[in-house]
Coordinates of C-alpha atoms in Angstrom, one line a residue:
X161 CA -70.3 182.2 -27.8
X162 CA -67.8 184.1 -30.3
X163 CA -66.2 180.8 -31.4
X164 CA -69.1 179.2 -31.8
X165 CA -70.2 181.8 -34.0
X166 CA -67.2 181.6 -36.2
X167 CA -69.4 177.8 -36.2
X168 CA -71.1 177.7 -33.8
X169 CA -68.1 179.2 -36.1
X170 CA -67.6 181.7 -38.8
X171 CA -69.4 184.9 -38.0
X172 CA -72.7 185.8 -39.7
X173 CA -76.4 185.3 -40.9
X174 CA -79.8 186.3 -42.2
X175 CA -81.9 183.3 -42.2
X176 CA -84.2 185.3 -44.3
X177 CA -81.8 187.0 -46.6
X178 CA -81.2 186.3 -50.1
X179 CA -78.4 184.1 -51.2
X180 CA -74.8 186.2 -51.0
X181 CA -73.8 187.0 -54.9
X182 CA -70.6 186.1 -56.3
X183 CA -70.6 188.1 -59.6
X184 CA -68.6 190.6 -60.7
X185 CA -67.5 193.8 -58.6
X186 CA -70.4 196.0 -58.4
X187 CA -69.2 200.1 -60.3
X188 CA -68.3 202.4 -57.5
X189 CA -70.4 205.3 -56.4
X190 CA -68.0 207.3 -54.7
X191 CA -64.3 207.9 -54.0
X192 CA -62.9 204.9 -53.4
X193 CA -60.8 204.0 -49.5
X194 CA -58.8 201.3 -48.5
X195 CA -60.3 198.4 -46.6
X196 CA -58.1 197.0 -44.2
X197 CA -60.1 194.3 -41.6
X198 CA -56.8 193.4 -39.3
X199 CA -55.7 196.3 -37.4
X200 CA -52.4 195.7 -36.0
X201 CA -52.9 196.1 -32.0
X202 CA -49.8 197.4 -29.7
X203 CA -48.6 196.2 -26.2
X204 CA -49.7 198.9 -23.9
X205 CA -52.7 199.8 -25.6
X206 CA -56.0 200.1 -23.2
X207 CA -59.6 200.3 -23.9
X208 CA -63.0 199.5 -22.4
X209 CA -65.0 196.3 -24.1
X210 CA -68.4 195.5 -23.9
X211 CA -69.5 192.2 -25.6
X212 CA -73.1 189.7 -25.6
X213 CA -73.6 187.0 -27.3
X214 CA -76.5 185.0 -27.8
X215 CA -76.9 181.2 -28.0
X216 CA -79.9 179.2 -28.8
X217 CA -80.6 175.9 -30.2
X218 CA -84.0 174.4 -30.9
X219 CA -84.7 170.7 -31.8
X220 CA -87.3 168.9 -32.8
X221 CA -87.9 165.5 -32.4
X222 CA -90.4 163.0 -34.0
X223 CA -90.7 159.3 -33.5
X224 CA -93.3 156.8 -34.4
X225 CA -96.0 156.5 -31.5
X226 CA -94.5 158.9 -29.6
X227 CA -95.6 163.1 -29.0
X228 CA -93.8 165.2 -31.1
X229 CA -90.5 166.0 -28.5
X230 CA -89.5 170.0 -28.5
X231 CA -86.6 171.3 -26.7
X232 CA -84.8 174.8 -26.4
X233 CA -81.5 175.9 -25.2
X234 CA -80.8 179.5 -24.5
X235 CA -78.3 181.1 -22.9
X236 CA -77.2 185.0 -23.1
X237 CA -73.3 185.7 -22.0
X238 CA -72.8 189.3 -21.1
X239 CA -68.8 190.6 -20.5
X240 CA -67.4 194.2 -20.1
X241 CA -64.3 194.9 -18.8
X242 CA -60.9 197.2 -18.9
X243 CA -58.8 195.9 -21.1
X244 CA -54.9 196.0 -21.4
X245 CA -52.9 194.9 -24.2
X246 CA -50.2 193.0 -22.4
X247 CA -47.7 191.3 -25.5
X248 CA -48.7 191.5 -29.4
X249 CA -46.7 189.0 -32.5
X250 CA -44.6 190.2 -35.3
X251 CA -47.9 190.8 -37.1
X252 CA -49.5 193.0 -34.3
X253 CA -51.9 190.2 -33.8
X254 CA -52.6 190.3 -30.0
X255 CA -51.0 187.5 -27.7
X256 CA -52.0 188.5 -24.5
X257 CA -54.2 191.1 -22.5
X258 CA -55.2 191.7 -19.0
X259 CA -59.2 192.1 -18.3
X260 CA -60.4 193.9 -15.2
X261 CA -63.8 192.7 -14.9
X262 CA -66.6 195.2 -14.3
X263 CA -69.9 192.7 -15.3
X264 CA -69.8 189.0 -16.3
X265 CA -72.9 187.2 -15.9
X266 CA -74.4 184.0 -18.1
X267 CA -78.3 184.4 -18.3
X268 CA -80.0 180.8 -18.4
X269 CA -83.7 180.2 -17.8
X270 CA -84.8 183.2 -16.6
X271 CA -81.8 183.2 -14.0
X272 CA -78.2 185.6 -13.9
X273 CA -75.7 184.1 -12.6
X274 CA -71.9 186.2 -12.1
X275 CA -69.5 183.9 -14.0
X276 CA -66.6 186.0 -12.5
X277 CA -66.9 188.7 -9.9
X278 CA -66.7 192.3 -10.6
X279 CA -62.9 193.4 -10.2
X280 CA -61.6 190.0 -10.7
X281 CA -58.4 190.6 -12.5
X282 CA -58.0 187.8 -15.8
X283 CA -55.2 187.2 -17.7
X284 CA -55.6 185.7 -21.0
X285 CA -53.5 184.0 -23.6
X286 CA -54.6 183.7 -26.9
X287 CA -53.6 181.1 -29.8
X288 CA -51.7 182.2 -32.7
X289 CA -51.0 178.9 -34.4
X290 CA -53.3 175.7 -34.7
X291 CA -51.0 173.9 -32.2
X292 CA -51.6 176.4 -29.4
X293 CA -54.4 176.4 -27.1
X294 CA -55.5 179.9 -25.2
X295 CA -55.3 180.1 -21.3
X296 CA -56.6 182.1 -18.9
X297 CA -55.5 182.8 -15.2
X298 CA -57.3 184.8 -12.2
X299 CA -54.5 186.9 -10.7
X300 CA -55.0 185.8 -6.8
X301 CA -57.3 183.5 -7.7
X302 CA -58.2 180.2 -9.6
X303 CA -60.8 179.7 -11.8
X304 CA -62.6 176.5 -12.5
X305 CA -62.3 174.8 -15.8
X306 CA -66.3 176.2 -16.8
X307 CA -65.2 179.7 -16.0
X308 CA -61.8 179.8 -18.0
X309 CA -63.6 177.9 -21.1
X310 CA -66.6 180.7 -20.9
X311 CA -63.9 183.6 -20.6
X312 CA -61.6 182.4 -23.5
X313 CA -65.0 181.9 -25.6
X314 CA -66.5 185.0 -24.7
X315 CA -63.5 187.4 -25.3
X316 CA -62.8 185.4 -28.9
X317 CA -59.1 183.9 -27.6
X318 CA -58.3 181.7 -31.0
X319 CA -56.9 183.5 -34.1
X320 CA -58.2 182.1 -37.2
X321 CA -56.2 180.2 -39.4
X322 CA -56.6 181.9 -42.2
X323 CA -56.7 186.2 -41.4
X324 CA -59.8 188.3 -42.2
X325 CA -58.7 189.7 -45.1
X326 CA -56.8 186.7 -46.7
X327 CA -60.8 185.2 -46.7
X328 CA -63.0 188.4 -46.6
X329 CA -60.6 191.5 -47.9
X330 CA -60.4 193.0 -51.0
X331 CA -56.4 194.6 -52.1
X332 CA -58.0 197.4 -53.6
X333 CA -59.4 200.6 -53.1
X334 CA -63.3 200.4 -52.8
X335 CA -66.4 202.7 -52.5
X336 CA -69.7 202.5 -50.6
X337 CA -72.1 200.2 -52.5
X338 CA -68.9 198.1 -53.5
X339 CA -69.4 194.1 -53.4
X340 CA -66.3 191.5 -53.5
X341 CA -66.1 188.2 -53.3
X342 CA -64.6 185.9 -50.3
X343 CA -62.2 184.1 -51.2
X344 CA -64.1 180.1 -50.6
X345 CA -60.8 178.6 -51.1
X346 CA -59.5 179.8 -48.0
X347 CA -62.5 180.3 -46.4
X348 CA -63.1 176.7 -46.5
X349 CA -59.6 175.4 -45.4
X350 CA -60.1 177.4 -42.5
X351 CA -63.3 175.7 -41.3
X352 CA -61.4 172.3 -41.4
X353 CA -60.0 173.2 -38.2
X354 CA -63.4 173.2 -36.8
X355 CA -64.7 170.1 -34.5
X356 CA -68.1 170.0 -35.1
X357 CA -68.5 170.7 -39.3
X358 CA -67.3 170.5 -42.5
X359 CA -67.5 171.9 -46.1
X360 CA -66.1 171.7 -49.5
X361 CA -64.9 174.9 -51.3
X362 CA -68.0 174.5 -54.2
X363 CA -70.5 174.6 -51.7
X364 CA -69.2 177.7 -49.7
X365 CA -70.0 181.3 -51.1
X366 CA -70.5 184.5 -49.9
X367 CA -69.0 188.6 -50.9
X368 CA -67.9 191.7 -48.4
X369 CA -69.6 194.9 -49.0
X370 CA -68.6 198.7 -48.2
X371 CA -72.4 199.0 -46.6
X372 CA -71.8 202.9 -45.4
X373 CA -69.4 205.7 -44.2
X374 CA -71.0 206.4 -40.5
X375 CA -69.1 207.6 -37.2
X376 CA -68.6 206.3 -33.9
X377 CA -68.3 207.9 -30.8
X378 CA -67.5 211.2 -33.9
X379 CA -64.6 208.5 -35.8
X380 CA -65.3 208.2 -39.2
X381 CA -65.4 205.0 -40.1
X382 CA -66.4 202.2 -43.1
X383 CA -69.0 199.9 -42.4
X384 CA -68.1 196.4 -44.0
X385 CA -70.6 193.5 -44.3
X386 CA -69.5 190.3 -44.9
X387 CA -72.4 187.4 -45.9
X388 CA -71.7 183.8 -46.2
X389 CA -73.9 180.6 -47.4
X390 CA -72.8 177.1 -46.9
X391 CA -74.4 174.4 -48.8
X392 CA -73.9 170.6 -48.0
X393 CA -72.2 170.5 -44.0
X394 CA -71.1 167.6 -42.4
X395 CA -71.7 167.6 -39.2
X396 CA -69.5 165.5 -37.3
X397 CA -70.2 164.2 -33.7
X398 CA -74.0 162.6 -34.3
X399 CA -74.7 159.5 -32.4
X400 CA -74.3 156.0 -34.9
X401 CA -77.9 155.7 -35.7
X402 CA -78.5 159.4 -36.5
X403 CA -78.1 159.9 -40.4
X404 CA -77.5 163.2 -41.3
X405 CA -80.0 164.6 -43.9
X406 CA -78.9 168.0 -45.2
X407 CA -77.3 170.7 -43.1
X408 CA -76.9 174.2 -44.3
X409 CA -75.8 177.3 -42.7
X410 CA -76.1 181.6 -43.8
X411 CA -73.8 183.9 -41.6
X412 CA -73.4 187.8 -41.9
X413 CA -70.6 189.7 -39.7
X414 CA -70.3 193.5 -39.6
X415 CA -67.5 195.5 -38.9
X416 CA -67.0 199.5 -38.1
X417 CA -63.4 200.1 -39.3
X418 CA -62.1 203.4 -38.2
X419 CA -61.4 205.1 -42.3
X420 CA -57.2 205.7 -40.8
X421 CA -55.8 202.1 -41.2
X422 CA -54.0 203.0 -38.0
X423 CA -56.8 203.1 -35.3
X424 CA -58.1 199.7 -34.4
X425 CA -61.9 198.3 -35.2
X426 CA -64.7 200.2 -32.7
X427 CA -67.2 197.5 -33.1
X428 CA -68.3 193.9 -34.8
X429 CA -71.8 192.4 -34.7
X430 CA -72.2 189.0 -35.9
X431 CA -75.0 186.3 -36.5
X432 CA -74.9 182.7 -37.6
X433 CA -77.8 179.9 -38.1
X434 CA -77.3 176.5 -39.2
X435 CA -80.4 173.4 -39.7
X436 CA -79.8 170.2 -39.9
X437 CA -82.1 167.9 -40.4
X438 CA -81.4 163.8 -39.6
X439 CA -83.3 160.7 -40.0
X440 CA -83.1 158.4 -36.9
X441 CA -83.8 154.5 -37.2
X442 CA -86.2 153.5 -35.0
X443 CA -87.7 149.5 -33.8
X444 CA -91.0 151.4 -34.8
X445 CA -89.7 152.5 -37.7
X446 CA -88.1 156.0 -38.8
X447 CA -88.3 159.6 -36.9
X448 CA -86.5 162.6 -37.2
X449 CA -84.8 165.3 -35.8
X450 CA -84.4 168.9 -37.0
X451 CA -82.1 171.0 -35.1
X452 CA -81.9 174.7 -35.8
X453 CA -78.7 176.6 -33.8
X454 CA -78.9 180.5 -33.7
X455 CA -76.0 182.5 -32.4
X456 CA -75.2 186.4 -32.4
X457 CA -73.2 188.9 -30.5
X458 CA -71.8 192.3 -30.1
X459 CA -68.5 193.3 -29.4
X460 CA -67.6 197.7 -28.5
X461 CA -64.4 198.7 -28.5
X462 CA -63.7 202.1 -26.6
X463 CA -60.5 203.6 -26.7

């Protein structure tokens, strides 16, 4: 799900791509625009989103005298829905929205299932600060604890601790073919709020890139990749015995930013994959485990 994915968190990946550069500012190749990530949102404002996201996770197990043990998790979340900007903060961060469902279905094992009915009517509260937690309610009806959580993680219901372009922005003017560098400092910080990893500031790196001008739906708008590596994770949560190995992650995000600062973000695509790889004590003596978790997803915004 989104969250996840922002780890099972940030937003990213290329499993095959090359390592994300941190050297200086590549030279310009046209006239250059601002690059604004955070669009300030307005109460009132309406559109139409379509978002899937992917989760996956294989692991491997092998222990002494025992078949090699394979398993796979996969699940496919599928949302769209009207959408009404209900309250927005100082900031024009958004608070609160209303959802009219049209589709929401979880695909598991072959099987669809409809999380929420079509035309169920969802209100949802997003958090702001650390301290706040997001809610959802079904107006008229009540929804059980697995449908709020897959709502709230499926329409991406936390803000960040740190904003978009605090981590991934740049302050000035760029042109296509322009790299930056993400600020791993804050970048870092923000992952501490996560439950399930960690990582110091050396062994987080990663740059935004101006990848193309290109239109949607006729907008003209800046296509902004952002790619991130993470050396070194701890992974918290493993059973006693399980000894953590090395875990590493890559992530890549991409963003279609309408080119007037004005008009909110048309659509994201994200991917993330981290391994981990632990050694488990055995009477038999030592196995392993290698655990590989894949998520991606796709978010349309149509005003």
């Amino acid at each position: 799900m989104r969250n996840l994915s922002v780890l099972l968190l940030l937003t990213a990946c290329g499993s095959g791509a090359p390592p994300p550069s941190t050297a200086a500012d590549s030279p310009p190749t046209e006239e250059g625009h601002e690059v604004v990530l955070e669009r300030r949102a307005r109460a009132g404002d309406r559109f139409v989103l379509t978002t899937e996201a992917r989760d996956r996770t294989r692991s491997v197990a092998r222990m002494p005298g025992e078949p090699v043990e394979e398993s796979v998790e996969d699940a496919t979340h599928r949302l769209r829905a009207d959408v009404v900007v209900l309250d927005v903060d100082a900031q024009g961060r958004v608070a609160r929205i209303e959802l009219t469902v049209k589709h929401a279905t979880r695909l598991e094992g072959g099987e669809e299932e409809a999380v929420v009915p079509a035309g169920a009517v969802l209100q949802v509260s997003r958090a702001l600060r650390p301290d706040e937690e997001p809610g959802v309610t079904w107006v008229g009806g009540t929804l059980t604890e697995e449908q709020a959580a897959w709502i709230t993680d499926v329409v991406d219901s936390r803000e960040a601790d740190v904003g978009a372009d605090e981590m991934y922005g740049t302050v000035q003017p760029r042109a296509v073919g322009e790299s930056w560098p993400i600020d791993a400092a804050r970048a870092a910080r923000n992952l501490q709020a996560m439950p399930t990893v960690r990582v110091s500031e050396d062994r987080l790196r990663g740059q935004s890139t101006f990848a193309a001008l290109t239109e949607i739906e006729g907008v003209p708008c800046m296509e902004i990749v952002t790619e991130l590596e993470l050396g070194g994770l701890s992974v918290l949560g493993l059973p006693p015995r399980v000894q953590l190995r090395e875990a590493v992650a890559t992530g890549r995000e991409r963003r279609w930013l309408p080119l007037a600062i004005d008009r909110p973000t048309l659509r994201e695509e994200s991917a993330f994959e981290m391994r981990f790889t632990a050694a488990v004590p055995t009477p038999e003596g030592q196995g392993t485990l290698e655990v590989t978790a894949h998520n991606t997803s796709r978010s349309d915004y149509r005003f």
